[in-house]
XYZ file of C-alpha atoms in Angstrom:
684
model
C 0.077 -28.327 -137.140
C 0.107 -25.159 -135.113
C -1.074 -24.852 -131.543
C -4.306 -22.905 -131.325
C -4.123 -22.496 -127.566
C -5.052 -18.974 -126.464
C -4.721 -17.981 -122.828
C -7.239 -15.219 -123.466
C -9.833 -17.638 -124.845
C -9.107 -20.228 -122.179
C -9.439 -17.706 -119.347
C -12.639 -16.377 -120.888
C -14.182 -19.850 -120.861
C -12.977 -20.407 -117.295
C -14.753 -17.205 -116.206
C -17.935 -18.068 -118.083
C -18.139 -21.560 -116.630
C -17.075 -20.273 -113.215
C -20.285 -18.247 -113.092
C -22.143 -21.557 -113.537
C -20.206 -23.283 -110.746
C -17.742 -25.163 -112.995
C -14.174 -25.187 -111.679
C -11.074 -24.197 -113.641
C -9.771 -27.722 -114.306
C -12.994 -28.924 -115.912
C -13.370 -25.668 -117.850
C -9.867 -26.055 -119.304
C -10.593 -29.703 -120.074
C -13.616 -28.522 -122.038
C -11.603 -25.809 -123.797
C -8.798 -28.087 -125.010
C -11.294 -30.793 -125.994
C -12.942 -28.280 -128.297
C -9.604 -27.351 -129.822
C -9.059 -31.001 -130.703
C -12.603 -31.553 -131.900
C -12.550 -28.438 -134.056
C -9.709 -29.749 -136.225
C -10.919 -32.180 -138.904
C -7.378 -33.520 -139.260
C -7.669 -34.955 -135.747
C -11.225 -36.186 -135.210
C -14.505 -36.333 -137.095
C -18.100 -36.720 -135.964
C -17.846 -37.850 -132.381
C -14.457 -39.528 -132.729
C -11.690 -39.316 -130.159
C -12.020 -38.792 -126.436
C -10.492 -36.756 -123.626
C -10.326 -37.102 -119.846
C -9.387 -35.385 -116.593
C -8.527 -36.958 -113.239
C -9.535 -34.895 -110.253
C -11.165 -34.970 -106.850
C -14.786 -33.938 -106.385
C -17.623 -34.560 -103.908
C -19.986 -37.419 -104.578
C -23.744 -37.147 -104.095
C -23.249 -37.498 -100.333
C -20.697 -34.686 -100.261
C -17.758 -37.041 -99.650
C -14.566 -36.293 -101.632
C -13.694 -38.972 -104.179
C -11.104 -39.320 -106.948
C -12.840 -39.403 -110.308
C -12.167 -39.620 -114.008
C -14.123 -37.061 -116.048
C -14.265 -38.534 -119.558
C -16.147 -37.819 -122.749
C -19.601 -39.307 -122.653
C -21.122 -41.368 -125.409
C -22.933 -39.250 -127.982
C -20.945 -36.071 -127.343
C -18.747 -34.428 -129.978
C -15.412 -32.973 -128.887
C -15.898 -29.941 -131.112
C -18.983 -28.768 -129.226
C -18.612 -30.539 -125.888
C -19.866 -29.004 -122.663
C -18.825 -29.922 -119.111
C -21.952 -32.104 -118.896
C -20.435 -34.181 -121.704
C -17.566 -35.213 -119.412
C -19.302 -37.420 -116.818
C -17.373 -38.239 -113.654
C -16.638 -41.892 -112.866
C -15.134 -43.200 -109.617
C -11.509 -43.998 -110.417
C -10.634 -46.612 -107.775
C -13.001 -49.372 -108.981
C -11.936 -48.779 -112.585
C -8.249 -49.216 -111.757
C -8.986 -52.522 -110.036
C -10.300 -53.870 -113.330
C -6.741 -54.014 -114.653
C -6.312 -57.171 -112.629
C -8.960 -58.935 -114.706
C -8.080 -61.115 -117.659
C -11.435 -60.708 -119.392
C -14.484 -58.477 -119.129
C -17.611 -58.903 -121.243
C -18.826 -55.763 -123.010
C -22.194 -55.654 -121.276
C -20.523 -56.164 -117.912
C -18.071 -53.340 -118.621
C -20.946 -50.989 -119.433
C -22.732 -51.959 -116.223
C -19.586 -51.426 -114.151
C -18.956 -48.041 -115.743
C -22.517 -46.940 -115.123
C -22.363 -48.230 -111.566
C -19.258 -46.080 -111.030
C -20.829 -42.833 -112.275
C -21.102 -40.084 -109.676
C -24.310 -38.890 -111.325
C -26.566 -41.859 -112.220
C -28.279 -39.741 -114.873
C -25.076 -38.928 -116.770
C -24.377 -40.348 -120.262
C -22.448 -43.588 -120.668
C -18.693 -42.996 -120.390
C -16.538 -43.578 -123.480
C -15.818 -47.167 -124.518
C -12.132 -46.343 -123.919
C -12.653 -45.233 -120.315
C -10.494 -48.049 -118.938
C -7.506 -47.030 -121.051
C -7.716 -43.502 -119.613
C -8.163 -44.920 -116.118
C -5.143 -47.243 -116.293
C -2.787 -44.365 -117.180
C -1.707 -42.037 -114.327
C -1.871 -38.621 -116.010
C -4.329 -35.879 -115.105
C -5.144 -34.896 -118.682
C -5.302 -37.419 -121.520
C -6.207 -36.728 -125.160
C -7.031 -39.296 -127.854
C -7.494 -38.549 -131.564
C -7.515 -40.353 -134.897
C -5.081 -37.895 -136.497
C -4.939 -38.623 -140.237
C -1.197 -37.921 -140.473
C -0.381 -40.341 -137.659
C -2.660 -42.993 -139.163
C -0.794 -42.743 -142.471
C 2.252 -44.014 -140.574
C 0.386 -46.372 -138.251
C -1.479 -48.008 -141.173
C 1.658 -49.552 -142.650
C 2.851 -53.183 -142.842
C 6.002 -52.064 -140.967
C 4.227 -49.505 -138.801
C 6.325 -49.978 -135.659
C 9.594 -49.559 -137.556
C 8.378 -46.406 -139.302
C 6.979 -44.926 -136.099
C 10.272 -45.555 -134.278
C 12.133 -43.701 -137.011
C 9.844 -40.698 -136.585
C 9.382 -40.606 -132.812
C 12.355 -42.495 -131.386
C 11.413 -42.973 -127.701
C 8.991 -40.067 -127.397
C 6.007 -42.430 -127.672
C 5.109 -45.953 -126.742
C 3.823 -48.115 -129.589
C 0.859 -50.397 -128.923
C 0.125 -53.218 -131.415
C -3.433 -53.394 -132.706
C -5.879 -54.647 -130.075
C -9.628 -54.095 -130.107
C -10.958 -51.415 -127.751
C -12.094 -52.433 -124.301
C -10.240 -54.118 -121.469
C -7.663 -55.892 -123.713
C -6.572 -52.604 -125.310
C -6.551 -50.768 -121.974
C -4.274 -53.410 -120.442
C -1.988 -53.517 -123.482
C -1.603 -49.729 -123.499
C -0.866 -49.636 -119.762
C 1.776 -52.332 -120.144
C 3.516 -50.410 -122.937
C 3.443 -47.246 -120.829
C 4.857 -49.076 -117.805
C 7.900 -50.065 -119.872
C 8.809 -46.376 -120.285
C 6.817 -43.910 -118.140
C 8.752 -40.995 -119.656
C 6.903 -41.154 -122.974
C 4.737 -38.195 -124.033
C 2.107 -40.371 -125.615
C 1.100 -43.696 -127.095
C 0.456 -44.548 -130.730
C -2.004 -47.373 -131.256
C -1.157 -49.140 -134.498
C -4.030 -48.855 -137.011
C -6.074 -46.915 -134.461
C -4.861 -43.512 -133.296
C -2.753 -41.527 -130.864
C -2.884 -40.670 -127.137
C -1.031 -37.824 -125.445
C -1.012 -36.840 -121.806
C 0.171 -34.170 -119.393
C -0.285 -32.529 -116.043
C -2.164 -29.640 -117.623
C -4.716 -29.371 -120.396
C -2.293 -27.270 -122.416
C 0.554 -29.753 -122.056
C -1.550 -32.696 -123.247
C -2.962 -30.659 -126.147
C 0.366 -29.268 -127.323
C 1.967 -32.693 -127.135
C -0.751 -33.863 -129.504
C 0.063 -30.973 -131.840
C 3.783 -31.798 -131.650
C 3.340 -35.525 -132.367
C 1.001 -34.891 -135.278
C 3.406 -32.291 -136.658
C 6.235 -34.826 -136.641
C 4.037 -37.192 -138.638
C 3.208 -34.412 -141.087
C 6.912 -33.602 -141.492
C 7.678 -37.257 -142.253
C 4.882 -37.444 -144.802
C 6.308 -34.395 -146.568
C 9.733 -36.032 -147.036
C 10.879 -38.665 -149.532
C 7.437 -39.069 -151.060
C 7.093 -41.385 -154.000
C 4.774 -40.774 -156.886
C 1.391 -42.349 -156.244
C -1.774 -43.007 -158.191
C -0.473 -43.004 -161.730
C -3.510 -41.987 -163.769
C -5.510 -44.341 -165.917
C -7.598 -43.384 -168.898
C -11.173 -42.352 -168.156
C -13.758 -41.135 -170.690
C -13.331 -37.512 -171.680
C -17.004 -36.714 -171.141
C -18.246 -37.754 -167.676
C -21.886 -37.462 -166.601
C -22.838 -34.994 -163.893
C -23.523 -36.071 -160.278
C -27.200 -35.118 -160.710
C -27.502 -37.697 -163.511
C -25.878 -40.647 -161.799
C -26.842 -40.065 -158.150
C -30.484 -41.174 -158.710
C -29.265 -44.317 -160.498
C -26.953 -45.257 -157.630
C -29.535 -44.323 -155.011
C -32.174 -46.537 -156.596
C -29.783 -49.467 -156.884
C -28.916 -49.192 -153.180
C -32.544 -49.026 -152.002
C -33.804 -52.125 -150.202
C -37.409 -53.358 -150.619
C -39.158 -53.557 -147.263
C -40.402 -57.102 -146.676
C -44.174 -57.473 -146.483
C -44.822 -53.929 -147.708
C -45.082 -53.784 -151.479
C -43.907 -50.475 -152.905
C -41.958 -49.497 -149.780
C -38.180 -49.200 -149.743
C -35.493 -48.402 -147.239
C -33.909 -45.464 -149.017
C -30.477 -43.948 -148.484
C -29.454 -40.341 -149.022
C -26.310 -39.456 -150.975
C -23.686 -36.768 -150.379
C -21.273 -36.023 -153.237
C -17.635 -34.954 -152.856
C -14.919 -34.235 -155.386
C -11.749 -32.203 -155.873
C -8.157 -32.830 -157.018
C -7.171 -35.186 -154.131
C -10.309 -37.298 -154.583
C -9.997 -37.327 -158.374
C -6.337 -38.365 -158.165
C -7.417 -41.202 -155.895
C -10.372 -42.538 -157.898
C -8.623 -42.064 -161.262
C -5.489 -44.020 -160.287
C -4.280 -47.022 -162.259
C -4.168 -49.213 -159.112
C -7.495 -47.968 -157.860
C -8.927 -51.478 -157.432
C -6.088 -52.374 -155.030
C -5.936 -49.423 -152.652
C -9.632 -48.539 -153.072
C -10.608 -51.787 -151.362
C -7.825 -51.800 -148.794
C -10.025 -51.121 -145.752
C -10.698 -48.400 -143.176
C -8.140 -45.964 -141.780
C -9.182 -46.501 -138.153
C -11.528 -49.175 -136.788
C -14.447 -47.087 -135.563
C -15.001 -45.692 -139.077
C -16.248 -49.125 -140.144
C -19.560 -48.596 -138.393
C -20.235 -45.529 -140.570
C -18.590 -46.530 -143.863
C -18.686 -50.370 -143.920
C -15.285 -52.122 -144.151
C -14.794 -51.228 -147.819
C -16.456 -48.991 -150.448
C -18.395 -49.809 -153.581
C -16.492 -49.118 -156.792
C -18.446 -48.456 -159.997
C -17.250 -47.735 -163.545
C -16.840 -44.179 -164.849
C -20.214 -42.816 -166.060
C -19.739 -41.727 -169.650
C -22.008 -39.097 -171.163
C -24.474 -40.667 -173.570
C -24.005 -44.157 -172.124
C -25.925 -43.972 -168.857
C -27.828 -47.154 -169.705
C -24.557 -49.063 -169.839
C -23.427 -47.355 -166.626
C -26.663 -48.342 -164.852
C -26.251 -51.973 -165.900
C -22.614 -52.088 -164.761
C -23.452 -50.288 -161.515
C -26.254 -52.773 -160.819
C -23.809 -55.657 -161.209
C -21.336 -53.884 -158.904
C -24.002 -53.309 -156.215
C -25.105 -56.946 -156.396
C -21.483 -58.113 -156.104
C -20.923 -55.765 -153.143
C -24.001 -57.121 -151.356
C -22.932 -60.728 -152.020
C -19.413 -60.019 -150.716
C -20.831 -58.319 -147.634
C -23.133 -61.247 -146.874
C -20.212 -63.644 -147.245
C -18.086 -61.438 -144.956
C -20.853 -61.537 -142.374
C -21.386 -65.303 -142.571
C -17.720 -66.250 -142.197
C -17.056 -63.844 -139.340
C -20.333 -64.436 -137.552
C -19.555 -68.162 -137.525
C -16.458 -67.397 -135.460
C -18.232 -64.962 -133.139
C -18.862 -66.031 -129.551
C -22.176 -64.182 -129.616
C -24.156 -64.509 -132.879
C -24.978 -61.197 -134.542
C -27.842 -60.047 -136.744
C -26.705 -58.933 -140.163
C -26.928 -55.239 -140.999
C -28.132 -54.171 -144.418
C -25.637 -55.154 -147.139
C -25.627 -51.823 -148.977
C -22.483 -49.645 -149.248
C -21.972 -46.417 -147.341
C -19.304 -45.048 -149.681
C -19.308 -45.218 -153.484
C -16.170 -44.377 -155.476
C -16.738 -43.199 -159.044
C -13.727 -42.860 -161.389
C -13.801 -39.664 -163.391
C -16.134 -38.019 -160.899
C -15.501 -38.402 -157.159
C -17.209 -40.149 -154.257
C -20.600 -40.393 -152.596
C -21.316 -40.914 -148.926
C -24.558 -42.779 -148.190
C -26.714 -42.881 -145.086
C -30.296 -43.190 -143.826
C -30.420 -39.389 -143.414
C -28.680 -36.458 -145.049
C -26.618 -36.047 -141.882
C -25.519 -39.684 -141.946
C -24.624 -39.409 -145.629
C -22.523 -36.314 -144.900
C -20.736 -38.120 -142.064
C -19.909 -41.044 -144.348
C -18.638 -38.620 -147.004
C -16.515 -36.733 -144.460
C -14.956 -39.979 -143.248
C -14.362 -41.079 -146.833
C -12.570 -37.813 -147.625
C -10.369 -38.245 -144.570
C -9.721 -41.863 -145.574
C -8.650 -40.745 -149.052
C -6.113 -38.366 -147.491
C -4.812 -41.046 -145.115
C -4.409 -43.683 -147.830
C -2.813 -41.173 -150.194
C -0.159 -40.190 -147.645
C 0.367 -43.794 -146.561
C 0.988 -44.872 -150.162
C 3.356 -41.916 -150.691
C 5.741 -43.126 -147.959
C 5.062 -46.865 -148.019
C 1.907 -48.932 -148.458
C -1.471 -48.556 -146.789
C -2.582 -51.565 -144.726
C -5.821 -51.649 -142.766
C -6.973 -53.947 -139.974
C -7.821 -57.551 -140.789
C -11.231 -58.603 -142.046
C -12.158 -60.230 -138.736
C -11.106 -57.144 -136.771
C -13.293 -54.922 -138.945
C -16.227 -57.243 -138.272
C -15.626 -57.148 -134.521
C -15.820 -53.347 -134.548
C -18.685 -53.008 -137.016
C -20.804 -55.424 -134.981
C -19.498 -54.427 -131.544
C -22.518 -53.651 -129.431
C -20.805 -50.655 -127.817
C -20.119 -49.065 -131.209
C -23.586 -49.867 -132.523
C -25.051 -48.091 -129.506
C -23.490 -44.838 -130.753
C -25.886 -44.844 -133.691
C -28.927 -45.013 -131.442
C -31.832 -47.406 -131.340
C -34.696 -45.129 -132.300
C -37.160 -46.499 -134.816
C -36.956 -44.678 -138.151
C -39.727 -42.188 -138.827
C -42.343 -42.869 -141.490
C -40.663 -40.730 -144.170
C -37.063 -41.427 -143.162
C -34.741 -41.510 -146.149
C -37.202 -39.762 -148.473
C -36.563 -36.511 -150.326
C -39.502 -34.100 -150.619
C -39.555 -31.163 -153.044
C -42.171 -28.479 -152.304
C -42.887 -25.693 -154.770
C -44.228 -22.469 -153.332
C -42.309 -23.736 -150.322
C -42.049 -20.399 -148.534
C -45.815 -19.886 -148.658
C -48.381 -20.791 -146.040
C -49.459 -24.219 -147.308
C -46.113 -25.126 -148.828
C -44.124 -24.484 -145.669
C -46.696 -26.149 -143.395
C -46.494 -29.249 -145.601
C -42.703 -29.224 -145.668
C -42.532 -28.789 -141.892
C -44.910 -31.693 -141.271
C -43.033 -34.000 -143.635
C -39.749 -33.031 -141.983
C -41.252 -33.959 -138.621
C -41.916 -37.386 -140.129
C -38.275 -37.806 -141.130
C -38.131 -36.511 -144.723
C -35.335 -34.398 -146.166
C -36.701 -31.143 -147.574
C -36.036 -28.963 -150.619
C -38.098 -25.772 -150.853
C -38.544 -24.106 -154.245
C -39.906 -20.585 -154.222
C -39.878 -17.427 -156.323
C -37.965 -15.763 -153.483
C -34.565 -17.388 -153.070
C -34.013 -15.574 -149.761
C -37.274 -16.774 -148.227
C -36.749 -20.305 -149.520
C -33.239 -20.463 -148.062
C -34.271 -18.988 -144.707
C -37.240 -21.306 -144.236
C -35.378 -24.384 -145.483
C -32.539 -23.706 -143.050
C -34.981 -24.088 -140.181
C -35.856 -27.545 -141.498
C -32.275 -28.619 -142.119
C -32.991 -28.652 -145.848
C -32.107 -26.612 -148.916
C -33.944 -23.631 -150.377
C -33.766 -22.792 -154.057
C -34.994 -19.678 -155.810
C -36.964 -20.888 -158.815
C -39.506 -19.435 -161.189
C -41.575 -22.555 -161.813
C -42.804 -21.145 -165.134
C -39.198 -21.190 -166.431
C -38.518 -24.712 -167.725
C -34.728 -24.316 -167.652
C -34.809 -22.988 -164.071
C -37.002 -25.888 -162.950
C -34.679 -28.470 -164.501
C -31.671 -26.816 -162.865
C -33.447 -26.785 -159.495
C -34.304 -30.484 -159.663
C -30.746 -31.303 -160.751
C -29.503 -29.398 -157.718
C -31.794 -31.416 -155.452
C -30.611 -34.680 -157.024
C -26.965 -33.662 -156.662
C -27.516 -32.611 -153.029
C -29.624 -35.489 -151.709
C -29.229 -38.132 -154.403
C -32.742 -38.013 -155.811
C -36.407 -37.131 -155.325
C -39.169 -39.271 -153.804
C -42.124 -36.926 -153.245
C -43.157 -33.799 -155.120
C -45.636 -31.372 -153.593
C -46.581 -29.169 -156.549
C -48.094 -26.313 -154.638
C -47.074 -23.011 -156.244
C -49.949 -20.999 -157.630
C -51.723 -17.654 -157.667
C -55.381 -16.652 -158.051
C -55.994 -14.169 -160.833
C -59.569 -12.924 -161.169
C -61.731 -11.617 -163.988
C -65.086 -12.113 -165.663
C -64.469 -14.857 -168.206
C -66.208 -13.108 -171.114
C -64.121 -10.009 -170.575
C -60.796 -11.234 -169.197
C -57.682 -10.255 -171.074
C -56.028 -13.078 -173.026
C -52.614 -12.256 -171.566
C -53.868 -12.638 -167.999
C -55.521 -15.966 -168.771
C -52.348 -17.260 -170.418
C -50.297 -16.039 -167.447
C -52.565 -17.970 -165.101
C -52.274 -21.109 -167.215
C -48.462 -20.788 -167.163
C -48.371 -20.886 -163.358
C -51.478 -22.866 -162.459
C -51.185 -25.571 -165.108
C -47.989 -25.631 -167.155
C -45.761 -25.116 -164.094
C -47.368 -28.175 -162.480
C -46.578 -30.124 -165.637
C -42.977 -28.883 -165.728
C -42.163 -29.753 -162.121
C -43.936 -33.117 -162.419
C -41.959 -33.986 -165.550
C -38.699 -33.255 -163.779
C -39.706 -35.230 -160.715
C -40.683 -38.182 -162.912
C -37.385 -37.911 -164.792
C -35.488 -38.469 -161.536
C -37.926 -40.999 -160.084
C -37.664 -43.198 -163.183
C -33.863 -43.052 -162.995
C -34.106 -44.266 -159.398
C -36.487 -47.063 -160.346
C -38.125 -47.247 -156.913
C -41.335 -45.355 -157.561
C -42.364 -42.031 -156.099
C -45.287 -39.766 -155.339
C -46.618 -36.683 -157.122
C -48.929 -34.476 -155.045
C -50.776 -31.480 -156.482
C -52.657 -28.588 -154.907
C -55.655 -28.242 -157.240
C -58.008 -26.046 -155.154
C -61.795 -26.254 -154.960
C -62.000 -24.024 -158.035
C -61.183 -27.115 -160.127
C -64.511 -28.644 -158.984
C -66.698 -25.714 -157.975
C -65.937 -22.573 -160.018
C -66.796 -19.268 -158.437
C -67.875 -16.066 -160.179
C -64.975 -14.015 -161.542
C -62.494 -16.822 -160.767
C -62.363 -18.369 -164.223
C -58.738 -17.340 -164.838
C -57.824 -19.332 -161.721
C -60.313 -22.210 -161.913
C -59.801 -23.158 -165.571
C -56.098 -24.062 -165.293
C -56.759 -25.709 -161.922
C -59.379 -27.930 -163.579
C -56.807 -28.842 -166.221
C -54.343 -29.663 -163.435
C -56.892 -32.023 -161.877
C -56.970 -33.982 -165.124
C -53.170 -33.779 -165.276
C -53.072 -35.636 -161.946
C -55.170 -38.440 -163.366
C -53.087 -38.603 -166.523
C -49.911 -39.090 -164.465
C -51.646 -41.753 -162.403
C -52.715 -43.508 -165.599
C -49.424 -43.370 -167.462
C -46.832 -43.717 -164.693
C -48.485 -46.178 -162.362
C -46.417 -48.868 -164.064
C -43.312 -46.982 -162.861
C -44.582 -47.217 -159.280
C -45.272 -43.462 -159.327
C -48.472 -42.381 -157.600
C -50.281 -39.128 -158.439
C -52.801 -37.570 -156.055
C -54.324 -34.165 -155.379
C -55.661 -32.096 -152.515
C -58.731 -29.963 -153.145
C -58.532 -27.257 -150.477
C -60.532 -24.110 -149.838
C -60.608 -21.194 -147.421
C -56.979 -21.175 -146.221
C -55.455 -18.026 -144.748
C -52.528 -16.712 -146.779
C -52.078 -16.445 -150.519
C -55.408 -15.289 -151.963
C -57.008 -14.970 -148.534
C -54.975 -12.066 -147.213
C -56.000 -10.329 -144.014
C -57.454 -7.419 -145.990
C -59.393 -9.760 -148.299
C -60.840 -11.669 -145.323
C -61.931 -8.439 -143.624
C -63.519 -7.156 -146.819
C -65.420 -10.371 -147.590
C -66.539 -10.855 -143.977
C -67.948 -7.343 -143.951
C -69.703 -7.970 -147.283
C -71.411 -11.028 -145.805
C -72.187 -9.272 -142.521
C -70.004 -11.761 -140.637
C -67.104 -11.649 -138.252
C -63.784 -12.878 -139.660
C -64.102 -16.114 -137.672
C -67.614 -16.700 -139.047
C -66.468 -16.033 -142.601
C -63.510 -18.431 -142.311
C -65.758 -21.202 -140.951
C -68.622 -20.902 -143.447
C -68.737 -24.630 -144.141
C -70.758 -27.636 -143.047
C -68.591 -28.337 -140.014
C -68.411 -24.656 -139.007
C -64.657 -25.021 -138.544
C -61.841 -22.943 -139.986
C -59.531 -24.969 -142.227
C -55.816 -24.268 -141.784
C -52.667 -24.842 -143.787
C -51.783 -27.573 -141.280
C -54.995 -29.408 -142.244
C -53.919 -29.319 -145.885
C -50.462 -30.533 -144.888
C -52.039 -33.500 -143.105
C -53.875 -34.420 -146.304
C -50.657 -34.302 -148.315
C -48.900 -36.424 -145.689
C -51.681 -38.996 -145.790
C -51.386 -39.256 -149.556
C -47.604 -39.533 -149.347
C -47.932 -42.511 -147.005
C -50.776 -44.264 -148.856
C -48.654 -46.604 -150.981
C -51.627 -48.124 -152.781
C -53.587 -44.967 -153.510
C -53.294 -43.078 -156.794
C -55.562 -40.746 -158.827
C -57.125 -39.670 -155.524
C -58.495 -36.203 -154.799
C -58.814 -35.418 -151.098
C -61.108 -32.547 -150.188
C -60.063 -30.317 -147.281
C -62.628 -27.542 -146.913
C -64.733 -28.223 -143.816
C -67.598 -29.346 -146.005
C -68.783 -27.778 -149.275
C -71.249 -30.019 -151.133
C -70.853 -28.005 -154.319
C -67.137 -28.842 -154.350
C -67.585 -32.525 -153.502
C -66.523 -34.943 -156.217
C -69.325 -36.915 -157.850
């Protein structure tokens, strides 16, 4: 590792925060915390913590010695001074005299010691920072250090690398026991530059932010140097099929197998998102001859267990042309994983002082020989976090095996962390939104109705993929929703298949299709050119069929149902003069909806339509509205509300109809009219 410390950058941050009333010490603490958090070799996704001891006034203006330490929920890479809440130091230090301290009591004591009662909860390792005397303390889960600390003879190997530069703390679970153990090791040799916690991570300290940071860099560099020497050959390859299926083909299979039926709600599932990773290091790992041994060896550092489960799911290599056999073998592997997880819970919960409630038994990492790995999670972000941690774990295990043998924490220790209330609190307690875990594909996604629908479904927790003729507009609008945008001509069957494969590879599958793309060509039916009519049918009928076929292809691979939603327009029911080229294919699309409902209901796939009229955008451009309003002798507002309710219908109203249909698990072949009232367009 190289030190990234820059006096210029540090002084710049000091000046910027100084203008906001933040002093130099806290500004430098923030700066060096970001340096640590910005390096994926050191910490990932909220891992690690940093602290500063200083004096500051309390709320009454009285000076008090405090510990400013990373608050729960903050990420070191982006931390702000507010993410380092100040805790009174004196009462924390007195806790070292205690033999035991219950978790809930520790949290209460930490909160009671906060200078600002509204600040976030201090880190679960606050007491360890408090029991050490140094002004600046840094803690990371450096992968290189873990490769040495995750060894059967970890202490011996660490002594060879560091001599007396660090104290070595045997594995103890975080909280008061670990804080006391670390302080006792430090007391035996106060000259050490840091502490290495076996199977956990590394602490460094100093009188300045730079000293603590650069000691971390130095200790990690020594570990990297050791890992580069005297390496043995690892992961001798085994034979895998020459032709391996693509991620887009197997992700829906795995995603469906890991979905959990929701009790008491037929047709509803708790769905997970998938995030695929591959590359030479991952392939070397998953294609190794001893894969079954080291692949199930456990986590690299305890707090990863809450995101990745204590071990991954391993499935067979997916051979091209034999996906049925792969699905059957993968099903057996998922069932075995769930049974093993339930057994792990039962035996460890029986020994727990406080009974726990079992978490879902589905994996959070899937290893696939010949292909790579998938991270899984209830959202795309959670899946990406699991995949990031899995990649880091692969690197740690690889290096550990190259210089010795990887050894994780014990089964019972993994359980204690995974079900530790203080770790669980990091994931939050918010109730999942109604579309959480579901993937929505919207065609015409950059348009008025398409984007309004995508935005509303995102607000309800869905992950979004926007397909649009304009790749730039699709990407820009999807970015605002945290989704993906794909340029796609929906009349091009190959482009549509590629787009849906990209969605499946990115998210793991598809749950809801909003087939919305369309355009309104006009012409008197007895005179209209054949080419124009065929062009309209390509977009307003055949494109709906093409995207629906691809959605169904993925939904059937998942085996957990799905929902097809179509924008059919009032022209399908109530044709207007000179709109035959538009209305005829839309009428065919209405019957297409019913055909899908009829033939794929047995697959749990619902098919519904929205019959909308009078929506600004698309056909109803500003110029068109002005022209038609003038022709009718109306204002624009009067023209747009020429319906029974005398209310203008908006794209958001159409989006609400699509959302309703997406949530109606026992409704199919439905056509919902959204037009403010037009008897001629009402279904009979």
